[in-house]
XYZ file of C-alpha atoms in Angstrom:
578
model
C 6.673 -28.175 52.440
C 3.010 -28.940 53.022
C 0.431 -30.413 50.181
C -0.737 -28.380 48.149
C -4.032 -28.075 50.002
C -2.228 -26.023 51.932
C 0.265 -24.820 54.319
C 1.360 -23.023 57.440
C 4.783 -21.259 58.458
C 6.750 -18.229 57.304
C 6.099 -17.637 53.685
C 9.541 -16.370 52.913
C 11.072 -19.102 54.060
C 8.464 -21.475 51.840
C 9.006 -19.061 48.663
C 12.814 -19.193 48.598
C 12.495 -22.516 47.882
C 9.352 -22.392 45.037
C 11.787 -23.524 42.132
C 13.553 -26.759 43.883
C 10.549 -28.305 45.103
C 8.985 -30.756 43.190
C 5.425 -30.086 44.533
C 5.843 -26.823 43.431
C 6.927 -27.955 39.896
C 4.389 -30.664 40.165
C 1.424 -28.077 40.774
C 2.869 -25.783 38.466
C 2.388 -28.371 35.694
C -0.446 -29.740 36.156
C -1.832 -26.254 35.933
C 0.261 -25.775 33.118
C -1.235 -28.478 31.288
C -5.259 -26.975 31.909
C -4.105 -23.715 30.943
C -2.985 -25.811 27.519
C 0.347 -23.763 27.111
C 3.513 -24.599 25.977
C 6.302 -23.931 29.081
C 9.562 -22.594 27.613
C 11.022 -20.955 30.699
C 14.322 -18.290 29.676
C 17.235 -18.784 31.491
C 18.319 -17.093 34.497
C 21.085 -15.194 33.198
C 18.846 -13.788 29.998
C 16.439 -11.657 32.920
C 19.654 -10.455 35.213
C 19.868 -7.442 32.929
C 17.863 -4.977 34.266
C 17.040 -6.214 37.393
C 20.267 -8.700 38.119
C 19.942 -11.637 40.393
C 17.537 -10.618 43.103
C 15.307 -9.141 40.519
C 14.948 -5.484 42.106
C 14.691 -3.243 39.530
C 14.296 0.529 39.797
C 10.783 1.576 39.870
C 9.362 3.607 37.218
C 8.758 7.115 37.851
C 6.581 9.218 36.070
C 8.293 12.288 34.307
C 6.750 15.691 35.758
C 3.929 16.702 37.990
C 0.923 15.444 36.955
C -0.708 17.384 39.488
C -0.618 20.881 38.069
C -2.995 21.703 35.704
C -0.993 23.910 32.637
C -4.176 26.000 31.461
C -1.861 27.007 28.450
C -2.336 23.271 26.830
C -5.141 22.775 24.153
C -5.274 19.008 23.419
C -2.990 16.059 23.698
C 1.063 15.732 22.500
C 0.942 13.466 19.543
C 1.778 9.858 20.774
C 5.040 9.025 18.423
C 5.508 5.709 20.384
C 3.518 3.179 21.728
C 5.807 0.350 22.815
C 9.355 -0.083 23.420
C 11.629 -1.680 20.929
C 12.375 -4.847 23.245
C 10.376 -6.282 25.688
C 12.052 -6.122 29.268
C 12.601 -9.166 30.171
C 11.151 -8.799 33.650
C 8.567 -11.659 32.627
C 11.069 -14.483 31.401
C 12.850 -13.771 35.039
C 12.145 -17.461 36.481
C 11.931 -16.067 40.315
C 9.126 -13.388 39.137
C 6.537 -15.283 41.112
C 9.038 -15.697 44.282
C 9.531 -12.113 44.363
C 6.607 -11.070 43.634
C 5.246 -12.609 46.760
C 7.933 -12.347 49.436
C 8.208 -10.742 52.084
C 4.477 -9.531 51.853
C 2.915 -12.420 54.946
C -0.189 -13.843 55.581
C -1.565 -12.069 52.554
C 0.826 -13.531 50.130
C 0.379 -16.853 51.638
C -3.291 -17.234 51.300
C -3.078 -15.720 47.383
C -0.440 -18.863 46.822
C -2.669 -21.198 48.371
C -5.940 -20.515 46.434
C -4.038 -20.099 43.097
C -2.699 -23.753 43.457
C -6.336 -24.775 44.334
C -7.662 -22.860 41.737
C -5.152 -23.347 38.572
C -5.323 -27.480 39.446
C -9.238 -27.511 39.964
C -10.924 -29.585 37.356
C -14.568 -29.659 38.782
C -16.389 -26.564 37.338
C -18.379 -25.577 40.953
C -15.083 -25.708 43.240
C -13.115 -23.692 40.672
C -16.050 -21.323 40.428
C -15.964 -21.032 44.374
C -11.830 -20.634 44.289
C -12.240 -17.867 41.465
C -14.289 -16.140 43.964
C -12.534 -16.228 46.615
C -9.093 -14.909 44.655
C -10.876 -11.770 43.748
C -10.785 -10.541 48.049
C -7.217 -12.748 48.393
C -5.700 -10.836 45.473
C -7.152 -7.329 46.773
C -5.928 -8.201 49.941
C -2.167 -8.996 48.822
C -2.521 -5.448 46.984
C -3.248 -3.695 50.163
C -0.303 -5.148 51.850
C 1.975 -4.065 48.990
C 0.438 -0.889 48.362
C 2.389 1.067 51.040
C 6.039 0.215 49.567
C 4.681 1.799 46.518
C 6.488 5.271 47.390
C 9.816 2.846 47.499
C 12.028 3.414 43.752
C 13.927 -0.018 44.699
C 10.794 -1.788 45.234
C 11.419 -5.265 42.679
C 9.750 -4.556 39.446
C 7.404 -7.497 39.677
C 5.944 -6.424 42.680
C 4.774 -3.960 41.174
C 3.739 -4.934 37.816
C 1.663 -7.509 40.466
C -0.648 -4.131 41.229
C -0.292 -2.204 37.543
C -1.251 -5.200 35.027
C -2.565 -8.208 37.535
C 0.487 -10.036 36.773
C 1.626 -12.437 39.753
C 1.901 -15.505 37.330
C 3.934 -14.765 34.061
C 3.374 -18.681 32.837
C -0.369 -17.223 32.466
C 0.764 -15.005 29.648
C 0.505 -16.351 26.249
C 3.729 -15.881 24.107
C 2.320 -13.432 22.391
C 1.115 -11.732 25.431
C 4.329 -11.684 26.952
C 6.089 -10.162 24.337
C 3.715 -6.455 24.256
C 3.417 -6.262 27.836
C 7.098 -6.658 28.010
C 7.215 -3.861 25.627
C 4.809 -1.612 26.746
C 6.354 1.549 28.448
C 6.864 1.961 31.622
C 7.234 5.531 32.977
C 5.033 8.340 31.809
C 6.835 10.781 29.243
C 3.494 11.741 27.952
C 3.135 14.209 31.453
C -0.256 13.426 31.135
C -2.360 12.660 34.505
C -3.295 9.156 32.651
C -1.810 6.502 35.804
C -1.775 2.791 36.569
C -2.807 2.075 39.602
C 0.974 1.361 41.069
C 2.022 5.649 40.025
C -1.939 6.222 41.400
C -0.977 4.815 45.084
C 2.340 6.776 44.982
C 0.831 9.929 43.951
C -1.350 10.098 47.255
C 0.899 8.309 49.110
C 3.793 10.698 48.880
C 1.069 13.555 48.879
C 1.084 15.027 45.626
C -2.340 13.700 44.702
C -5.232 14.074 47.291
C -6.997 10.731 48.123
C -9.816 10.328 46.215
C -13.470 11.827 47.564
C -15.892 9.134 49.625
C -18.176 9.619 52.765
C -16.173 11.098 55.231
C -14.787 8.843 57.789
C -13.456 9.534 61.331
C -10.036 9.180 60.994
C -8.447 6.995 64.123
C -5.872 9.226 66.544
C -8.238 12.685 65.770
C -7.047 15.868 63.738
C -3.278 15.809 64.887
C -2.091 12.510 62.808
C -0.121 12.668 60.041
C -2.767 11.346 57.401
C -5.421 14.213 59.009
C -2.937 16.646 58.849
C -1.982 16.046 55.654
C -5.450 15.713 54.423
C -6.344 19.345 56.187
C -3.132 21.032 54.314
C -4.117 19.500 51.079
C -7.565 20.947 50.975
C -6.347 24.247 51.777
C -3.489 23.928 49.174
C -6.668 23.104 46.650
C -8.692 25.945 48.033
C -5.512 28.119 47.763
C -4.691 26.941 44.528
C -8.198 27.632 43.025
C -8.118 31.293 44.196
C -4.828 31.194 42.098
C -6.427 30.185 39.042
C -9.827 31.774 39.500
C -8.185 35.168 39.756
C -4.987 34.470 37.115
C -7.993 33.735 34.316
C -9.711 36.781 35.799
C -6.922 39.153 35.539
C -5.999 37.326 31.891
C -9.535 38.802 31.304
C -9.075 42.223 31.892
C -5.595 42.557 30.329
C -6.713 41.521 27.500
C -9.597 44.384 27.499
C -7.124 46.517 28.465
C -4.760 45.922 25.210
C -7.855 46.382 22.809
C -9.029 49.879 24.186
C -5.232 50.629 24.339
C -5.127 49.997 20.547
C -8.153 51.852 19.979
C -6.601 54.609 22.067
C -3.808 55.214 19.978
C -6.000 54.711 17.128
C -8.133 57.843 17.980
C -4.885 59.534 19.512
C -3.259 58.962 15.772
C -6.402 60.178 14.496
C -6.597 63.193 16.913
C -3.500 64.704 15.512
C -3.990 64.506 12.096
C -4.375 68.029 10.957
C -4.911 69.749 7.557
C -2.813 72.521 6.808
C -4.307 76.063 5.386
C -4.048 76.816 1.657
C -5.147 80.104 1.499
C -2.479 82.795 1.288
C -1.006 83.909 4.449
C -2.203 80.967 6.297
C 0.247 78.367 4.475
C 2.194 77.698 8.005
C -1.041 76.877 9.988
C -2.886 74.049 10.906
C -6.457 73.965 10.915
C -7.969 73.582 14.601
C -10.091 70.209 15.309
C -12.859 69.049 13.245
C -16.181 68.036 15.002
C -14.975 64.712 14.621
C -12.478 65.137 16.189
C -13.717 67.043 18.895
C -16.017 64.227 19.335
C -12.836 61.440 19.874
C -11.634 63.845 22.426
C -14.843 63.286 24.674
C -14.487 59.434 23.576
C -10.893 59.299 24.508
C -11.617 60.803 27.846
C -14.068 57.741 28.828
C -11.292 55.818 27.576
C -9.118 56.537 29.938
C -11.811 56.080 32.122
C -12.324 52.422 31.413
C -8.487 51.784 31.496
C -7.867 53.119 35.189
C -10.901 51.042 36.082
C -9.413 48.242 34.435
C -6.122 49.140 36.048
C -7.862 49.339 39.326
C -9.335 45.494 38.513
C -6.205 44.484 37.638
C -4.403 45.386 40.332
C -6.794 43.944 42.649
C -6.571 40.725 40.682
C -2.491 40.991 41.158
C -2.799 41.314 44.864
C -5.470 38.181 44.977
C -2.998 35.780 42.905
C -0.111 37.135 45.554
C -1.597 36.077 48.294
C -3.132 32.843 47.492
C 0.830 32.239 46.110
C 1.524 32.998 49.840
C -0.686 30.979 51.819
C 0.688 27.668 49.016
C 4.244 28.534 50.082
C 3.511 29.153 53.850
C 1.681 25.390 53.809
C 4.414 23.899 51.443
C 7.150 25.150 54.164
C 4.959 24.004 56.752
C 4.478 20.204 55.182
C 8.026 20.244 54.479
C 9.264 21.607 57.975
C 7.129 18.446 59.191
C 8.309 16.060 56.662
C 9.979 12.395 57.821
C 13.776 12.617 57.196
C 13.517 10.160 54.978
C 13.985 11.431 50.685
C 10.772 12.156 49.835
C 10.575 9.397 46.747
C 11.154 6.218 49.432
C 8.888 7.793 52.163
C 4.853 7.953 52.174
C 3.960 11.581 53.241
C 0.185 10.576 54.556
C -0.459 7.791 56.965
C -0.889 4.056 56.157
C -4.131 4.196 57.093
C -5.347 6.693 54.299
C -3.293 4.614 51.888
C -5.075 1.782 52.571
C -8.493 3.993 52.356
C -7.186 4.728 49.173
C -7.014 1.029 48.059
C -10.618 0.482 49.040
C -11.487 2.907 46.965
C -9.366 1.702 44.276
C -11.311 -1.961 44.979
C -14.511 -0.312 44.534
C -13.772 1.450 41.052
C -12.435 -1.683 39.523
C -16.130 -3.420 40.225
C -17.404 -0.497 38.484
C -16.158 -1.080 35.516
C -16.837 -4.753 35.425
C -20.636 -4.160 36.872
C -22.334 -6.774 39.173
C -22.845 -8.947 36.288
C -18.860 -8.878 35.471
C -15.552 -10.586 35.301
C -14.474 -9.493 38.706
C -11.442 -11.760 38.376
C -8.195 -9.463 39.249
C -5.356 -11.928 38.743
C -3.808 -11.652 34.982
C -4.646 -15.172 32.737
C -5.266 -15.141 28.790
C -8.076 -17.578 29.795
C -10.024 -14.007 30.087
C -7.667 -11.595 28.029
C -8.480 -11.211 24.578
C -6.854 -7.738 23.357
C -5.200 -7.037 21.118
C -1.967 -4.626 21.453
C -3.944 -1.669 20.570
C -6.831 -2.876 21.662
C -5.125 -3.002 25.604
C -5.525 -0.221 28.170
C -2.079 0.974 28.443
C -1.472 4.458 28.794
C -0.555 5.533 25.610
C -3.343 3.524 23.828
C -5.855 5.418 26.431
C -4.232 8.795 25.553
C -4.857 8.076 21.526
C -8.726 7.272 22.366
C -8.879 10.411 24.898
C -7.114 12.595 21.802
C -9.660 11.017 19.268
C -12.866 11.700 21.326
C -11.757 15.407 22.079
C -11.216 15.819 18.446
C -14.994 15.398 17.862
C -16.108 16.508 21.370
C -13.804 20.029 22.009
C -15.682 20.894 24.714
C -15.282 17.069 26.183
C -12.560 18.323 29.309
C -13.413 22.291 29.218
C -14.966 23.947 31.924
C -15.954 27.448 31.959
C -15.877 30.280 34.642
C -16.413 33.644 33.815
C -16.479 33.204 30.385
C -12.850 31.337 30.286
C -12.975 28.379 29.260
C -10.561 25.895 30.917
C -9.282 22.449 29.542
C -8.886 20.036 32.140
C -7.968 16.926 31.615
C -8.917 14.341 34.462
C -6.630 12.316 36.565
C -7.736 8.546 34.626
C -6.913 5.464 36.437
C -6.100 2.515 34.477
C -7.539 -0.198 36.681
C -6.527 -4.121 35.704
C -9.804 -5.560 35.175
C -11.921 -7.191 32.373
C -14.566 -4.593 32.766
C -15.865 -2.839 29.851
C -17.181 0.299 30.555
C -15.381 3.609 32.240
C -16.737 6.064 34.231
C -16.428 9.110 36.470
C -15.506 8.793 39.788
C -15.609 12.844 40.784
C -16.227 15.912 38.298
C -13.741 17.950 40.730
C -12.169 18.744 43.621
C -15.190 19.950 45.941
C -12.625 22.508 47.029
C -11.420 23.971 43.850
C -14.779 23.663 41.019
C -12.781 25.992 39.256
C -9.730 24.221 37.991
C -9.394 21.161 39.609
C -8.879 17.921 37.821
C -11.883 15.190 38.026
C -11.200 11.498 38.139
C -12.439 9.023 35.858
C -11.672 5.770 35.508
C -10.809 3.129 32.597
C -10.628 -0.836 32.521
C -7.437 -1.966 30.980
C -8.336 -5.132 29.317
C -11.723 -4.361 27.780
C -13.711 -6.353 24.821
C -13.541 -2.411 23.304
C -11.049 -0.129 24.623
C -12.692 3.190 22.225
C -16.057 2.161 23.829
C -14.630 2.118 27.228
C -13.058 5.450 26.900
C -16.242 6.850 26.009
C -18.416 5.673 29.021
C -15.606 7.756 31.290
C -15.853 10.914 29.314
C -19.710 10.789 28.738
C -19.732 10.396 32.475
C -17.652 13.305 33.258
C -19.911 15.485 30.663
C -22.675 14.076 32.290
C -21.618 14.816 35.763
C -19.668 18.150 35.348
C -23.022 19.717 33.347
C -25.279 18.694 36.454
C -22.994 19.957 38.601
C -22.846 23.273 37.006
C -26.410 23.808 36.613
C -26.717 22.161 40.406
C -30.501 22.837 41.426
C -31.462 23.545 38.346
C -30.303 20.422 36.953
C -33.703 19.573 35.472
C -34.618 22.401 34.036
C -31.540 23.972 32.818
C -28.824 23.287 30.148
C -27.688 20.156 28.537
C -29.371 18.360 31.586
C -32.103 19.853 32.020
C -32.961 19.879 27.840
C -31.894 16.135 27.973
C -33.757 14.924 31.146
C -37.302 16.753 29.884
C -36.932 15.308 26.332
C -36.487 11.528 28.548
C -39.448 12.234 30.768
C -41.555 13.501 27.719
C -40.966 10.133 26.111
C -42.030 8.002 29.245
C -38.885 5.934 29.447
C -38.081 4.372 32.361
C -34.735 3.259 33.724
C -31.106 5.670 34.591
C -31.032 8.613 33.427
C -27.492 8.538 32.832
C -27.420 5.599 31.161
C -29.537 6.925 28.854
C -27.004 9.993 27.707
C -24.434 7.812 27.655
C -25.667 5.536 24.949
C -26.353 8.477 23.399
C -23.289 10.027 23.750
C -21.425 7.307 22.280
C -24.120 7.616 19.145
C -22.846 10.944 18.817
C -19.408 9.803 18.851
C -19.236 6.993 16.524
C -21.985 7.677 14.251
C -23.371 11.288 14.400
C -20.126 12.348 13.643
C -19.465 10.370 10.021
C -23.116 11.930 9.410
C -25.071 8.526 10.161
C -28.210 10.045 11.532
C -28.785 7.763 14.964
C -30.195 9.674 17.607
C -33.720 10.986 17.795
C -34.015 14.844 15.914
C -34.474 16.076 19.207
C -31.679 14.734 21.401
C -29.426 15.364 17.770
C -30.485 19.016 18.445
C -29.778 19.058 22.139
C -26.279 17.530 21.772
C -25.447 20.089 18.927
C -25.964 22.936 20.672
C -24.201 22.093 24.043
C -21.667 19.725 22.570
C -21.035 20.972 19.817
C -18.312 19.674 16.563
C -16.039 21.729 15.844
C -16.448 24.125 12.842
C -14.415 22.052 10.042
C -16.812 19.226 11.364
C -20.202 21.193 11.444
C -19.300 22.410 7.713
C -18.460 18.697 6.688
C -21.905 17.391 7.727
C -23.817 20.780 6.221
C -22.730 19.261 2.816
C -24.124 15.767 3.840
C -27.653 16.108 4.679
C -30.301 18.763 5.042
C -30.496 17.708 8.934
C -27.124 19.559 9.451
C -28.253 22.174 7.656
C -30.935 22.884 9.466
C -29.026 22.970 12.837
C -26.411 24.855 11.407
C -28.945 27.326 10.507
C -30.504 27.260 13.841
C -26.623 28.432 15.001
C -26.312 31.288 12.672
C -29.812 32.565 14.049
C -28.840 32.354 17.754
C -25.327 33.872 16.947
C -27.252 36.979 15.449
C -29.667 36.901 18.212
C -26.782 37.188 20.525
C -28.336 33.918 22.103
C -26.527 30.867 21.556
């Protein structure tokens, strides 16, 4: 074993023996002692029971597809539970650390070398330098694990390493150890909410599409595996919104065609009512049709009309949602023809290249959230953690503050086309940082506006999860309205109202920066009736993000502001305006 400043040689070889050496133990402590914790390692035998000696455990897999979008769901499944009963004990295992870095080379190497540095630094400029320099080891030693994601006997640690940060459990406090040993490991919720571990396997296995950035040549031209698969996604997306574009279409019509069927056999009913004589002689006849009715007769007839041109539409509609179905199984049976030989769950589907693509990407939303000013630091340590259970970004936690904003905000995942609306709720990636605010990575699928699911993304460790939450979804109202009104973005709709309100006032800065701290306004305090925003970007927000009803006739009774807008709705409903 070298000193600690460093070392050489296979890393395997140097792990396996981590817990005999006493340089190890002697760096260990001393780091021990500045992170001012009390060491009370379990024993061995009290983490064997999940994941028994060698510590491989079976990887958690999500529970459904989280890639189709089920138009028939209106808002979030109640969460019932939030953490397990008992913590797995995946943390107390004492070879957590050795697994976690084996077998992974070089990368896993260097990340061992600057923690000792780092953890045993006392001079606040070197450790400064060593924290920086962790933040590209650490990203590196995620890229080199990131391709066994698609593997279910991958160890557990490795890759609780990529979901929560955690490569050291002796960082955790007690405390801290105990939730994240309970928090829950596979998604029941079905929900596209993912840690960053299920978001790698999604792509990699090619369920997911890797997320949109500048296009870039892709090595070995159009015939690799990763192009190829790339190519037969986008089709399957442009297929797929075809699918949805005409099923919400034909939806449409059907249900036009039920209410002029009902008022067909009302005026049929009607039609054959008939009063019978009273006048002697005449008792046994009917009389013949009244103007009236002759008049249904003529309406009837451009009923019928309307229903074989809705038939006609319908059909048409039918024949649209066949073959889109078509072309998805004809690609399906074409990926699956070409598929390794391998089971699908231990195999990537896409290349390792746009894997790794998809880790850069990854890299650069997790410095989003922290912003250049931030706590880029990507290893977890309660010298930086300071949430509380609820407070934490796990999924269900994110799915409670995604439930409570759509509550106030219906309208917060809907998009409409031709006059359906659609809720759909984005893929969210739960990124490991100590960022605070969210965002939106990409409205939708440039392939598929219509029912595609955007991407947003959320910091899990937070000073304010709620607040966090909101920056994503004020983002993704932000970006889905400019997208919809596209050129017209300044002018038009809740973008165009909202930028001309901004430039009226002179202020100078983001624009989108600006609706955001007004969105969350709208959230948190608008909503009790705590009049924050100005009257005009109140009046803005009400009409194109509007409460819901029970809400709006809550805040009528509170103030004469409220009553005002509310009036201002009533006036466009009869105006046949709003």
């Amino acid at each position: 074993m070298e000193e600690k400043e460093g070392f050489t040689g296979d890393i395997d070889a140097l792990i396996s023996d981590l817990e005999d050496d006493p340089a190890v133990q002697e760096d260990f402590a001393a780091a021990a002692e500045f992170e001012d914790r009390d060491e009370s390692p379990a024993s061995s035998s009290g983490s064997q029971g999940k994941a028994g000696p060698s510590g491989v455990q079976k990887a958690p897999i999500g529970a459904g597809n989280v890639a189709d979008v089920d138009l028939s769901v209106r808002s979030f499944a109640r969460i019932e539970k939030f953490f397990d009963d008992k913590p797995n004990p995946v943390f107390d295992d004492p070879a957590y650390y050795k697994t976690s870095l084996g077998g992974e080379g070089e990368s896993a190497q260097r990340l061992h070398a600057i923690l000792v540095k780092y953890l045993n630094c006392t001079d606040k400029k070197d450790r400064t330098v060593y924290r920086q320099q962790i933040v590209s080891v650490y990203w590196n030693f995620l890229r080199t694990l990131a391709p066994k994601m698609v593997n279910t006997r991958l160890p557990l640690c490795k890759r609780l390493a990529m979901r929560y940060g955690v490569v050291l459990p002796s960082l955790f406090s007690p405390e801290q150890k105990e939730f994240f040993g309970k928090a829950i490991l596979d998604n029941y919720t079905g929900e596209p909410i993912l840690y960053m571990d299920e978001w790698i396997r999604e792509v990699a296995i090619g369920k997911m599409k890797p997320s949109t950035t500048d296009e870039i040549p892709v090595k070995g031209g159009a015939n690799t595996p990763g192009a190829q698969q790339a190519k037969a996604q986008a089709a399957i997306g442009k297929a797929s919104g075809k699918v949805q574009s005409a099923d919400s279409l034909v939806s449409m019509k059907e249900a036009q065609r039920d209410r002029l069927e009902e008022e067909l056999q009302d005026k049929v009913k009607m039609l054959m009512e008939h009063n019978q004589y009273s006048l002697e002689g005449l008792e046994k006849h009917k009389y013949p049709y009244t103007d009236l009715q002759k008049k249904t007769c003529s309406e009837i007839a451009n009923l019928l009309k309307d229903l074989q041109r809705l038939d006609k539409e319908i059909e048409k509609g039918i024949e649209e949602i066949k073959s889109a179905l078509s072309d998805i199984n004809r690609i399906n049976d074409n990926m699956a023809a070409n598929a390794p030989a391998e089971s699908e769950k231990d195999s990537a589907a896409v290349d390792q290249e746009t894997i790794l693509g998809e880790m850069t990407t990854m890299r650069q939303m997790a410095k989003m959230t922290c912003g250049r000013q931030g706590n880029q630091f990507p290893v977890f340590t309660r010298e930086f953690f300071h949430c509380l259970p609820q407070g934490t970004g796990f999924r269900e936690n994110v799915i409670k503050e995604l439930a409570w904003i759509e509550s106030i905000d219906p309208g917060c995942f809907v998009r409409i086309h031709r006059n359906m609306p659609n809720r759909i709720v984005p893929y969210t990636l739960l990124v490991p940082t100590y960022g605070d605010s969210g965002f939106c990575w990409e409205p939708f699928d440039r392939y598929n506006r219509i029912t595609s699911r955007g991407r947003i993304c959320i910091p899990m460790y937070p000073r304010n999860l709620k607040i966090a939450c909101l920056t994503a979804v004020a983002d993704l109202r932000w970006q889905v309205a400019k997208e919809k009104a596209s050129f017209d973005w300044m002018s038009d709709g809740l973008t165009g109202m909202y930028y001309q309100w901004i430039d009226g006032q002179k202020l100078k800065g983001d624009l989108k920066q600006f609706f955001i701290a007004d969105y969350i306004l709208w959230i948190t305090k608008e909503a009790l009736g705590q009049q924050k925003l100005p009257k005009e970007v109140r009046g803005i927000f009400w009409r194109y993000m509007p409460y819901p009803q029970e809400l709006k006739d809550k805040l009528k009774k509170m103030s004469l502001t409220y009553q005002e807008l509310c009036q201002r709705d009533a006036n466009r409903a009869m105006s046949d305006g709003y």
